[in-house]
mmCIF file of C-alpha atoms and ligand atoms in Angstrom:
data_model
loop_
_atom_site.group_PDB
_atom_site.id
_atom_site.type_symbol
_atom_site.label_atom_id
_atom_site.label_comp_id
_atom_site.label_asym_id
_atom_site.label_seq_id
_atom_site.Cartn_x
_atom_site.Cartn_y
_atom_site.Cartn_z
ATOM 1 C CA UNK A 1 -7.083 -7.015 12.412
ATOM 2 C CA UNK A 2 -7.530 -7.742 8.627
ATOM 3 C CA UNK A 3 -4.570 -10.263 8.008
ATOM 4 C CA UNK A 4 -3.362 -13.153 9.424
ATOM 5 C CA UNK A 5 -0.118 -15.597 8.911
ATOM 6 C CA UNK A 6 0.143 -19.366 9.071
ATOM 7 C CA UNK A 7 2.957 -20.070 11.530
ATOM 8 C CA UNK A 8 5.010 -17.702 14.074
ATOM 9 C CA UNK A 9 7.817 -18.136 11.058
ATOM 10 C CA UNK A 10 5.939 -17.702 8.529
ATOM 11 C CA UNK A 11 7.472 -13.941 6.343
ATOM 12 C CA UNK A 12 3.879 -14.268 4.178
ATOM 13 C CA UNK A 13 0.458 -12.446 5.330
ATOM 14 C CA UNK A 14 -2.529 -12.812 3.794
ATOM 15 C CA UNK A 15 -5.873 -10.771 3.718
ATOM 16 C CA UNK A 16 -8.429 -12.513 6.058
ATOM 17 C CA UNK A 17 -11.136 -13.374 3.799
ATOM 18 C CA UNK A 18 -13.075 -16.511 3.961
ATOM 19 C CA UNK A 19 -12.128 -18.145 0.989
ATOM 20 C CA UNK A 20 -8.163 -17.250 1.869
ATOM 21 C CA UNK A 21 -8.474 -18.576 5.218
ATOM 22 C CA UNK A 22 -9.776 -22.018 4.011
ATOM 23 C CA UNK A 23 -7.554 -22.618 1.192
ATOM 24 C CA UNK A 24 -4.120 -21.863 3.212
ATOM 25 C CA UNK A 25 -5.328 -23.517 6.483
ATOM 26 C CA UNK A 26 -6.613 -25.949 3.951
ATOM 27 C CA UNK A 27 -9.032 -26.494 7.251
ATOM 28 C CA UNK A 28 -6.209 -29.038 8.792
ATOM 29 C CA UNK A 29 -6.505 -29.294 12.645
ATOM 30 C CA UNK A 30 -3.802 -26.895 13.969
ATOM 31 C CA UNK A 31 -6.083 -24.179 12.311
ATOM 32 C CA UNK A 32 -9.495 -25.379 12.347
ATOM 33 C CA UNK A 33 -9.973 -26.517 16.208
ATOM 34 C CA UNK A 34 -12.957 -26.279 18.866
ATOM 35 C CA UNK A 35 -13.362 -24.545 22.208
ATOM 36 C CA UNK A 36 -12.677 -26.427 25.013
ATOM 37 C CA UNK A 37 -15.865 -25.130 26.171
ATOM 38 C CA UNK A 38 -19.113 -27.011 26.460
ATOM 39 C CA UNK A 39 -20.554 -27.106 23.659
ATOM 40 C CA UNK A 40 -17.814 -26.859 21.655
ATOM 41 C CA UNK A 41 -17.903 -24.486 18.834
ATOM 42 C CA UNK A 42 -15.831 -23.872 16.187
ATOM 43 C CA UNK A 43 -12.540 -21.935 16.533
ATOM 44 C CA UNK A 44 -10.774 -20.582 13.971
ATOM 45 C CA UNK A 45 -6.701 -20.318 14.333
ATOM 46 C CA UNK A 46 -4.180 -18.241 12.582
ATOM 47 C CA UNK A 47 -0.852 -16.244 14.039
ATOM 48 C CA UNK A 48 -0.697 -12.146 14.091
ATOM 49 C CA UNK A 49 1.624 -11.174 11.784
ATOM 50 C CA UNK A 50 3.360 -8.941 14.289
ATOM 51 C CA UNK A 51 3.579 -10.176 17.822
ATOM 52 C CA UNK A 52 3.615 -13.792 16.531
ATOM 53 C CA UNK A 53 0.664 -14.733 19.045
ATOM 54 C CA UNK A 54 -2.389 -16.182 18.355
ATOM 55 C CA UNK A 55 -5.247 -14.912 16.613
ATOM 56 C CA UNK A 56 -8.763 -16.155 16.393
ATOM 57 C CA UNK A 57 -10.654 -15.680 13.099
ATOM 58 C CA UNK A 58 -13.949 -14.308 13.778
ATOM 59 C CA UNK A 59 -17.438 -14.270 11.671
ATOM 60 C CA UNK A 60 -16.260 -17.624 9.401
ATOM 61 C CA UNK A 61 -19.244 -19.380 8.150
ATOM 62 C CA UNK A 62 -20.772 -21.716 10.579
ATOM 63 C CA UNK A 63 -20.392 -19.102 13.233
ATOM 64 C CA UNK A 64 -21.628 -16.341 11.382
ATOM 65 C CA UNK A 65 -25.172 -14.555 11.653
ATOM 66 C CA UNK A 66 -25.599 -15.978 15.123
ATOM 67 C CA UNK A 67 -28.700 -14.116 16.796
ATOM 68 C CA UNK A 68 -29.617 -12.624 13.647
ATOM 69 C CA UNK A 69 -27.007 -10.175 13.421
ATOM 70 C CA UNK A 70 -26.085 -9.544 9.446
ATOM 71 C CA UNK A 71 -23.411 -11.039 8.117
ATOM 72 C CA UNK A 72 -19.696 -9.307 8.862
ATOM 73 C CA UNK A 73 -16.893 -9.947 6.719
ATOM 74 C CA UNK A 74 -14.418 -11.926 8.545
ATOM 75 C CA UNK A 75 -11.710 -10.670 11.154
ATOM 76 C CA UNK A 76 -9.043 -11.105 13.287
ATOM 77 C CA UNK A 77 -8.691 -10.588 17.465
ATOM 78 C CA UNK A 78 -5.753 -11.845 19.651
ATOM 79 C CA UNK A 79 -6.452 -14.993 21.084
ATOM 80 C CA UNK A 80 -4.509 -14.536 24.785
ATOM 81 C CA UNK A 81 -3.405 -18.451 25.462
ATOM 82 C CA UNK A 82 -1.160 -20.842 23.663
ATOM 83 C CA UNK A 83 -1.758 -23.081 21.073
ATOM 84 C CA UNK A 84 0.954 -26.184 20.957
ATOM 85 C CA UNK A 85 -0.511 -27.327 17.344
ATOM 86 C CA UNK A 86 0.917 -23.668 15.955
ATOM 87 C CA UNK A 87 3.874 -23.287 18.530
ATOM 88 C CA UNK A 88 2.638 -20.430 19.944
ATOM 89 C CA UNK A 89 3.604 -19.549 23.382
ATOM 90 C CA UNK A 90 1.489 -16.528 24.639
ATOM 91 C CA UNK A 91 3.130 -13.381 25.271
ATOM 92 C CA UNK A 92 1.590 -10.457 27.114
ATOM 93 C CA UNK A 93 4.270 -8.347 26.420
ATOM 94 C CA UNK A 94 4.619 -8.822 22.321
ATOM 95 C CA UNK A 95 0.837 -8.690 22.856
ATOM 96 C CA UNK A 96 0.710 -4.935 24.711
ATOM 97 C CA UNK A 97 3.162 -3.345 21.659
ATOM 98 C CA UNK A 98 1.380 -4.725 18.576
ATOM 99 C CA UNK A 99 0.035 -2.080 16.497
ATOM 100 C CA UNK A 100 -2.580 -5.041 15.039
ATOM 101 C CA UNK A 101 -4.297 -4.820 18.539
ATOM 102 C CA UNK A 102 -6.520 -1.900 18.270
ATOM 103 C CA UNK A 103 -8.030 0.001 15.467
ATOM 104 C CA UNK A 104 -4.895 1.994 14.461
ATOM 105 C CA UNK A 105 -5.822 5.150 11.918
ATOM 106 C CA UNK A 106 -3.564 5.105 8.778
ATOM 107 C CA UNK A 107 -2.798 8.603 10.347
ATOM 108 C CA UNK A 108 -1.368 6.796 13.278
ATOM 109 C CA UNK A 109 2.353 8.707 13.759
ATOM 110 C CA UNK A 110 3.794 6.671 16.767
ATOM 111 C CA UNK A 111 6.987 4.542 15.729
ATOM 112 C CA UNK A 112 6.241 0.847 15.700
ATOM 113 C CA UNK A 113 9.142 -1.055 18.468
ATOM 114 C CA UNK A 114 9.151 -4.215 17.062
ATOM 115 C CA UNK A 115 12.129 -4.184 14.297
ATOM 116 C CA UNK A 116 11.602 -7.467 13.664
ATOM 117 C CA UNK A 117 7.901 -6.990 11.832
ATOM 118 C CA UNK A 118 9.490 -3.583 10.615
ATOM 119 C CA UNK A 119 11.789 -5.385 8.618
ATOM 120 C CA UNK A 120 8.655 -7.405 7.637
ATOM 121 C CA UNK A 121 6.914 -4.429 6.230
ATOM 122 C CA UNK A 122 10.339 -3.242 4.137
ATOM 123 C CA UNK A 123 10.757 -6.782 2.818
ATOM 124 C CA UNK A 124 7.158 -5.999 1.229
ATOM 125 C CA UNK A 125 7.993 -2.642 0.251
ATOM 126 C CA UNK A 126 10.857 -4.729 -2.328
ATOM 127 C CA UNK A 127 8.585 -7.633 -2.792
ATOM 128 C CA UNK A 128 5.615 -5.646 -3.853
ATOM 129 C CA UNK A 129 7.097 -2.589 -5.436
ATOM 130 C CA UNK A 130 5.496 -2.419 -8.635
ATOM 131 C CA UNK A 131 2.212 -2.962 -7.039
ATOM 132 C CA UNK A 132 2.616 -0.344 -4.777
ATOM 133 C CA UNK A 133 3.535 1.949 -7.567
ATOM 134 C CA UNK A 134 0.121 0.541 -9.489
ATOM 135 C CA UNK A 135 -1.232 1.085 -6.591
ATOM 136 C CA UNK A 136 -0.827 4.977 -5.769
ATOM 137 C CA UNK A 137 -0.951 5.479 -10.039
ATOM 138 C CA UNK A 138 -4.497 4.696 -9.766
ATOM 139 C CA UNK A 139 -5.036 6.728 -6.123
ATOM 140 C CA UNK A 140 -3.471 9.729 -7.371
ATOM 141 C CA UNK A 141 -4.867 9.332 -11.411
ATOM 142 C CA UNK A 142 -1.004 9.585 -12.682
ATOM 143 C CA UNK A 143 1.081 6.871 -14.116
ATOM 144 C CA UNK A 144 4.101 7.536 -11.161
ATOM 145 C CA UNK A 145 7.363 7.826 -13.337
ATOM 146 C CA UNK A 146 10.215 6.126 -12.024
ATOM 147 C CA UNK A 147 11.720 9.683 -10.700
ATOM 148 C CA UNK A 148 8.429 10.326 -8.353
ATOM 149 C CA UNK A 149 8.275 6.781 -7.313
ATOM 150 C CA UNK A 150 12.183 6.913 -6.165
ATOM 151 C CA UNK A 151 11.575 10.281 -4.556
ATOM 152 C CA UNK A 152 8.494 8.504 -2.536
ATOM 153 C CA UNK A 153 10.098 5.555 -1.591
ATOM 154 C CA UNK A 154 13.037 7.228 -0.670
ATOM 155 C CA UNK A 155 11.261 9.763 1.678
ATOM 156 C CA UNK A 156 9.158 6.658 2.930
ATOM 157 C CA UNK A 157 12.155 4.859 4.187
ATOM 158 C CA UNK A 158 14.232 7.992 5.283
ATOM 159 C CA UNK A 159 12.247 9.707 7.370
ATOM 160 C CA UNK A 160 10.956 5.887 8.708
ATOM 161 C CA UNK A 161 7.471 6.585 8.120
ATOM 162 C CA UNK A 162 7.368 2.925 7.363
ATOM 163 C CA UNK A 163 7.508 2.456 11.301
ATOM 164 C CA UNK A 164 4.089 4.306 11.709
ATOM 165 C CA UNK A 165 1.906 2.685 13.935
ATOM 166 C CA UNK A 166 -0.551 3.337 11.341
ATOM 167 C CA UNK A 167 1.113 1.994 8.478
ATOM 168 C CA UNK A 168 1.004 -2.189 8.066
ATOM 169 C CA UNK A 169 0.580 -4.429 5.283
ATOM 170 C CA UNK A 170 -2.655 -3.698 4.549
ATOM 171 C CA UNK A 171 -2.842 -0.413 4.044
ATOM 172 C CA UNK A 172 1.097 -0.255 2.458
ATOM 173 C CA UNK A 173 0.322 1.525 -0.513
ATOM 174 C CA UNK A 174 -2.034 3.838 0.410
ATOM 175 C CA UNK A 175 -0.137 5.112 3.648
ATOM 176 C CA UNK A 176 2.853 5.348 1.834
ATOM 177 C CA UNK A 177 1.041 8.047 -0.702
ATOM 178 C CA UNK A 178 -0.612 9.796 2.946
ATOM 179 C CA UNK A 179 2.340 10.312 4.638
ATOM 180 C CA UNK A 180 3.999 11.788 1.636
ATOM 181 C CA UNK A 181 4.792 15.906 1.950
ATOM 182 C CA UNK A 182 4.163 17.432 -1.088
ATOM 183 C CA UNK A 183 5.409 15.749 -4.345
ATOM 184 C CA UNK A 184 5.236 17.774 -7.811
ATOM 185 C CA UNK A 185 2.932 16.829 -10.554
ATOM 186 C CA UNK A 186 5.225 18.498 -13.502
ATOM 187 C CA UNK A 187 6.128 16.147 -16.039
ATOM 188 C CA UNK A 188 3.405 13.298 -15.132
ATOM 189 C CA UNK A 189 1.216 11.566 -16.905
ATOM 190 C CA UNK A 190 -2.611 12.293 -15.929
ATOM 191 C CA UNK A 191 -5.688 9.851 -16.869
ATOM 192 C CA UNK A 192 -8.093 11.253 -14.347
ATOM 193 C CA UNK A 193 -10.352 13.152 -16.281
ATOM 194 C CA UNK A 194 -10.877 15.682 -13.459
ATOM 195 C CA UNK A 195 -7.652 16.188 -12.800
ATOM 196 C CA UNK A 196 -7.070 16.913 -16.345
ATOM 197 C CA UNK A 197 -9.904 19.102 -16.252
ATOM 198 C CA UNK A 198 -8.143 20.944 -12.931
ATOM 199 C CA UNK A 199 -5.105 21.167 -14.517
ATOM 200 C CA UNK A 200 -6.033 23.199 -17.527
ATOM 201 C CA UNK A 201 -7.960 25.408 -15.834
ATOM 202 C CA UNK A 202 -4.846 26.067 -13.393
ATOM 203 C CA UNK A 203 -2.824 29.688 -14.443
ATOM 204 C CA UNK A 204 0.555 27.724 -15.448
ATOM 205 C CA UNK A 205 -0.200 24.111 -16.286
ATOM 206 C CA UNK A 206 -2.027 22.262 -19.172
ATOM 207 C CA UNK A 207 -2.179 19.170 -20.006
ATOM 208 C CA UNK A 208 -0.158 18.206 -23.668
ATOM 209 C CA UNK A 209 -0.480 14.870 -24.912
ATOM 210 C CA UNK A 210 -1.338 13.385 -21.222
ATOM 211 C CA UNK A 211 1.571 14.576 -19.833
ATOM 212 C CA UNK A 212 1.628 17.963 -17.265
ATOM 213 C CA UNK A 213 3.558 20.966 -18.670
ATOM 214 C CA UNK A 214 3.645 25.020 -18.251
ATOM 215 C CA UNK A 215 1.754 26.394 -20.691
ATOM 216 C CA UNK A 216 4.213 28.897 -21.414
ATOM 217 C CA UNK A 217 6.467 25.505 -22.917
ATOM 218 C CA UNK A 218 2.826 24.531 -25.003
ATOM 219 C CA UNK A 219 3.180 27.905 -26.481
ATOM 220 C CA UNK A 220 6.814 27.792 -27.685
ATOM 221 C CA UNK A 221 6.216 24.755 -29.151
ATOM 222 C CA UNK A 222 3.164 25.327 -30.896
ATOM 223 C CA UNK A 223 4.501 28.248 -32.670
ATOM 224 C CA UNK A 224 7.417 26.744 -33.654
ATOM 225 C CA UNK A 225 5.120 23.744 -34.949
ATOM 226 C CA UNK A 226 2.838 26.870 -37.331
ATOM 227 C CA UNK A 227 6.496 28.282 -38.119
ATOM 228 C CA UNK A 228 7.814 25.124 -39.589
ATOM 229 C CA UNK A 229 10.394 24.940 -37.437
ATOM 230 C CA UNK A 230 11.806 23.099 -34.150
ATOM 231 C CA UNK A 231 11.588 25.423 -30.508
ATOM 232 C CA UNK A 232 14.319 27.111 -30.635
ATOM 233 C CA UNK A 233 15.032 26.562 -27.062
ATOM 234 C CA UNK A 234 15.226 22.929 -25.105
ATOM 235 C CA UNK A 235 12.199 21.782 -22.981
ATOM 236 C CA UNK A 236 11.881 23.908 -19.843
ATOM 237 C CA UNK A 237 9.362 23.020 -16.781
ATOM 238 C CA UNK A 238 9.519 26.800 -15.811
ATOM 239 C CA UNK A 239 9.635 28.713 -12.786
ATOM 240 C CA UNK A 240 5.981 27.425 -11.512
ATOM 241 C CA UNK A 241 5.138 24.119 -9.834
ATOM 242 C CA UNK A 242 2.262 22.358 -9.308
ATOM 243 C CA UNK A 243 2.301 19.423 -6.283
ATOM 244 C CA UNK A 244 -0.147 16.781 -4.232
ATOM 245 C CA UNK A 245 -0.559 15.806 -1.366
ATOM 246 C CA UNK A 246 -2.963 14.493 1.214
ATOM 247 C CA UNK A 247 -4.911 15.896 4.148
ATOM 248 C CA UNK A 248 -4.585 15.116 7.469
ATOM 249 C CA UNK A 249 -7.698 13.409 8.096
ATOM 250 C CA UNK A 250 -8.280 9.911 7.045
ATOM 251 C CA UNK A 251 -11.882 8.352 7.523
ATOM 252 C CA UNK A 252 -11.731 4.464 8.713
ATOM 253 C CA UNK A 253 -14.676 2.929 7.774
ATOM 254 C CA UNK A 254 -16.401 0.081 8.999
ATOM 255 C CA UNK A 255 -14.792 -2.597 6.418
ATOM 256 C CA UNK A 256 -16.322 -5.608 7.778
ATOM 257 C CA UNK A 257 -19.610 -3.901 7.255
ATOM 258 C CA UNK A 258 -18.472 -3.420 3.514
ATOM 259 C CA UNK A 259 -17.856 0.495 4.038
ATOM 260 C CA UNK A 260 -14.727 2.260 2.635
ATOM 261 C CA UNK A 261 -11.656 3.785 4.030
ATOM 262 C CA UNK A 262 -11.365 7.174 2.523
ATOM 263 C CA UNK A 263 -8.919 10.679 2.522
ATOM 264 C CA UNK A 264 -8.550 13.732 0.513
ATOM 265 C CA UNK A 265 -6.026 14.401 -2.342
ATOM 266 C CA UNK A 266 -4.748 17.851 -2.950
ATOM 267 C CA UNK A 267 -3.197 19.845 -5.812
ATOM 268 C CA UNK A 268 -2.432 22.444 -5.303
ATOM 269 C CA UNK A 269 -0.500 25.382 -7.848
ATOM 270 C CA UNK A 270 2.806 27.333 -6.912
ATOM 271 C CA UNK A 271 3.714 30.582 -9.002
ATOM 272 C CA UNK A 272 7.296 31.236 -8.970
ATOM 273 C CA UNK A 273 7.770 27.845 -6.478
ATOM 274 C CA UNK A 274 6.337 29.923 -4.046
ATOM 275 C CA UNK A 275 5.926 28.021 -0.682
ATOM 276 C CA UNK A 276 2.208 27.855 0.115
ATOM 277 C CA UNK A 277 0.112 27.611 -3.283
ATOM 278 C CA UNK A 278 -3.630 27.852 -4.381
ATOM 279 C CA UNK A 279 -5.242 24.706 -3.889
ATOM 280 C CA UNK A 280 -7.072 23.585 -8.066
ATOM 281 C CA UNK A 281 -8.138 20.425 -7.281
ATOM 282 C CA UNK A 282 -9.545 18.627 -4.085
ATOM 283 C CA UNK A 283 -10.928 14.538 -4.495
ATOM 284 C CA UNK A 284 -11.945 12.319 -1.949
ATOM 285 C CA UNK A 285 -9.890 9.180 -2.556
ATOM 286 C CA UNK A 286 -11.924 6.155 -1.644
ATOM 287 C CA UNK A 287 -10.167 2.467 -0.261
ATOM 288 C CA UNK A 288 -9.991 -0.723 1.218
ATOM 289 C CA UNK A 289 -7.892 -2.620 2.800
ATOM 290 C CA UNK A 290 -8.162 -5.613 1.112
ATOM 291 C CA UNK A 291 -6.729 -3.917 -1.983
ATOM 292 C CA UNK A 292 -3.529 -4.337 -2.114
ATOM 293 C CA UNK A 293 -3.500 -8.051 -1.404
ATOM 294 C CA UNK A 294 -5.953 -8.628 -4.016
ATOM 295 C CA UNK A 295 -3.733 -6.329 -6.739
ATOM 296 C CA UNK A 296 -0.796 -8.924 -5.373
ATOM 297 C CA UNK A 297 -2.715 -11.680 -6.299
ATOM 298 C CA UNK A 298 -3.221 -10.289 -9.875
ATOM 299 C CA UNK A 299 0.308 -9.965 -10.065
ATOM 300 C CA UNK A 300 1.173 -13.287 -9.010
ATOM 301 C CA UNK A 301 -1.417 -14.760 -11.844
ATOM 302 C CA UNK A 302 0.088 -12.914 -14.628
ATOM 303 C CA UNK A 303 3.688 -14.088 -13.374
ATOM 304 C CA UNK A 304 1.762 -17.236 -13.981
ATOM 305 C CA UNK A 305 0.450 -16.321 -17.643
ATOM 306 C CA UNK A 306 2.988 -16.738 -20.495
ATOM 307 C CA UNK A 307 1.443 -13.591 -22.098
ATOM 308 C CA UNK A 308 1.967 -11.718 -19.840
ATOM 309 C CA UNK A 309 4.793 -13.108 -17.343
ATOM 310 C CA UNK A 310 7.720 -11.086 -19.059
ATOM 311 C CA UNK A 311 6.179 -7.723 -19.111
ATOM 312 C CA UNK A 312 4.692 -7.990 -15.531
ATOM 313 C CA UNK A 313 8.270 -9.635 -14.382
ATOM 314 C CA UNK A 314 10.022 -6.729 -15.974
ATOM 315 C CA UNK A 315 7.811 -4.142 -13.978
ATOM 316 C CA UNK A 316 8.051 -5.540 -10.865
ATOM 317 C CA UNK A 317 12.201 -6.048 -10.959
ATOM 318 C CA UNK A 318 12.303 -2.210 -12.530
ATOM 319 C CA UNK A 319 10.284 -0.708 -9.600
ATOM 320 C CA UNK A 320 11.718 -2.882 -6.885
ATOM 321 C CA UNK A 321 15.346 -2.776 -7.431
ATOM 322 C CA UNK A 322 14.321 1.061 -7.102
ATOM 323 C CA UNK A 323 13.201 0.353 -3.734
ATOM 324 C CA UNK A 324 15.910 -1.840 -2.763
ATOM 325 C CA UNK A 325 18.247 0.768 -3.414
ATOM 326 C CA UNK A 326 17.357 2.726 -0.104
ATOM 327 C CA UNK A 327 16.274 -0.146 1.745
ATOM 328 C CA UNK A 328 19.589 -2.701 1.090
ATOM 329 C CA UNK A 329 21.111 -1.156 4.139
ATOM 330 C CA UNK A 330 18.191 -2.073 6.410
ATOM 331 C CA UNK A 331 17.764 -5.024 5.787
ATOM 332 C CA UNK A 332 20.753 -8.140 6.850
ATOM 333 C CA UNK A 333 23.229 -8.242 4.262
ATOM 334 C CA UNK A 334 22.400 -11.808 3.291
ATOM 335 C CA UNK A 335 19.059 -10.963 1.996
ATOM 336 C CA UNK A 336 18.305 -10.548 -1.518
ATOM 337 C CA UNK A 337 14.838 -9.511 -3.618
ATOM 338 C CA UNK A 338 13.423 -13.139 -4.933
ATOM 339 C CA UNK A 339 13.882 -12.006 -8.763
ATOM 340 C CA UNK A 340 17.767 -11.971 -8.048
ATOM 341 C CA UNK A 341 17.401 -15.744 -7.021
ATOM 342 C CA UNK A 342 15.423 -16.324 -9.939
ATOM 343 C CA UNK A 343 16.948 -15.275 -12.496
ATOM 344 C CA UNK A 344 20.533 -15.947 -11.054
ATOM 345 C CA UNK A 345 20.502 -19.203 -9.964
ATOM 346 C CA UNK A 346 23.514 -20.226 -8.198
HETATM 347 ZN ZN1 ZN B 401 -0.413 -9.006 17.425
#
């Protein structure tokens, strides 16, 4: 697995990387232990995130490049015994349900049992909103408007897709995008240059000032612009639509071995709405893992910055009270997003 948590309580998961592990384990002894075997070597402690057993951090530095192998970015395997220093009692049974086990594809469709890291993953979805919605803007080459990102989120959560097998906190924003059905494009703002470039060469769609429109509207309101006058008619987006969405297959690379994740982003057009379009644009969409924790870490630094702290603050309270909206009834009633604490103190 790629991420590990301090204690069985602990609500916060981190990205296994060397210098992470270090600094939050801070290398103290309930962590940072031996074998019992002789030699001892160094073992390397943390909980799994989901079953809330142990899990042994593999490929650290004094362990690494044994027999020559090259170097491997670090990882994470169950560790099938207890540890007393984490209060960790082994269970085979939280063990044989995890969906951190095995190599689970992003693809993976099979609803996750344990309700308990489920509500995990929608306390993120709040948390981390706006960096989700950064997130997928960069995937896709669109800035997401607030209307696409609230039709997303709410399809995520209503048809529990966040319950994939596949999807965990690794992967959040990037699953959420894949197991998306087909969202339309009218109306957003494109800075891919080869999606701009599809999108002009599609029958219906152009691209005006950034933002997707029919061509039929550029036309109206470029000859009212020569006539001198306003369009006589208000903005339409027309009888056409133009949509994404992503195929089925999703390639897992070997991430410790510093290869991408990668899947394939569709647009595809629709004359008259019709139901099955003409695909104008295909893109393999390249990832890893350790994305999104590192785009959570930006955030948290410019929360930190007094440049920027408002702005970012602002971003991430508009896009996760959007979220919160159609996950408040999933989660205990008591619970509330950790702006409304801050900036309501009781
Ligand atoms: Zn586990």
């Amino acid at each position: 697995m790629d991420i590990f948590a301090l204690h069985p309580t602990s609500k916060k998961h981190f990205f296994i990387t060397e210098a992470t592990y270090f600094e939050q384990t801070q290398r103290r002894p309930q962590w940072a232990t031996k074998t019992k075997s002789i030699p001892q070597m160094p073992l390397y402690l943390a909980t799994c995130p989901e079953c809330k057993n142990a899990i042994e951090i593999r490929e650290l530095d004094r362990v690494r490049g044994e027999n020559n192998r090259a170097p491997m970015a670090p990882f994470g395997k169950h560790y099938q015994h207890d540890v007393s220093g984490l209060d960790i009692v082994y269970s085979q049974e939280a063990y044989d349900r995890c969906s951190l086990r095995a190599k689970v594809s992003l693809g993976a469709s099979e609803p996750r049992q344990n309700t308990a890291f489920n509500a995990e993953i929608l306390i993120m979805l709040v948390e981390h909103a706006a960096v989700i919605r950064g997130t997928i803007s960069n995937v896709i080459g669109i800035k997401v408007s607030s209307k696409l990102f609230k039709s997303m989120m709410k399809k995520f959560i209503e048809e529990s897709r966040y319950k994939c097998k596949g999807v965990i906190p690794s992967n959040l924003p990037f699953a959420m995008a894949y197991w998306m059905e087909s969202q339309s494009l009218v109306g957003q703002y494109v800075f891919d240059v080869k999606m701009v470039e599809a999108v002009n060469n599609s029958h219906h769609f152009c691209i005006d000032d950034e933002q997707i429109i029919p061509k039929e509207w550029k036309k109206i309101r470029e000859d009212a612009k020569r006539a001198g006058r306003l369009p006589a008619t208000k903005m339409s987006w027309g009888a056409h639509n133009l949509a994404f969405y992503f195929g089925r297959r999703v390639h897992r690379g070997a991430e410790h071995n510093g290869e991408l994740n990668h899947m394939t982003l569709k647009v595809t057009e629709h004359p008259n709405n019709k139901q099955t379009g003409r695909e104008i644009y295909s893109t393999k969409i390249e990832y890893s893992n350790s994305h999104f924790f590192k785009a959570i870490v930006a955030e948290e630094r410019q929360l930190a910055q007094p440049e920027k702290a408002q702005e970012t603050l602002r971003k991430k309270i508009e896009a996760g009270e959007m979220a919160f909206t159609f996950i408040a009834p999933l989660l205990p009633k008591d619970w509330k997003p950790s702006w409304r604490s801050q900036t309501n103190p009781q």
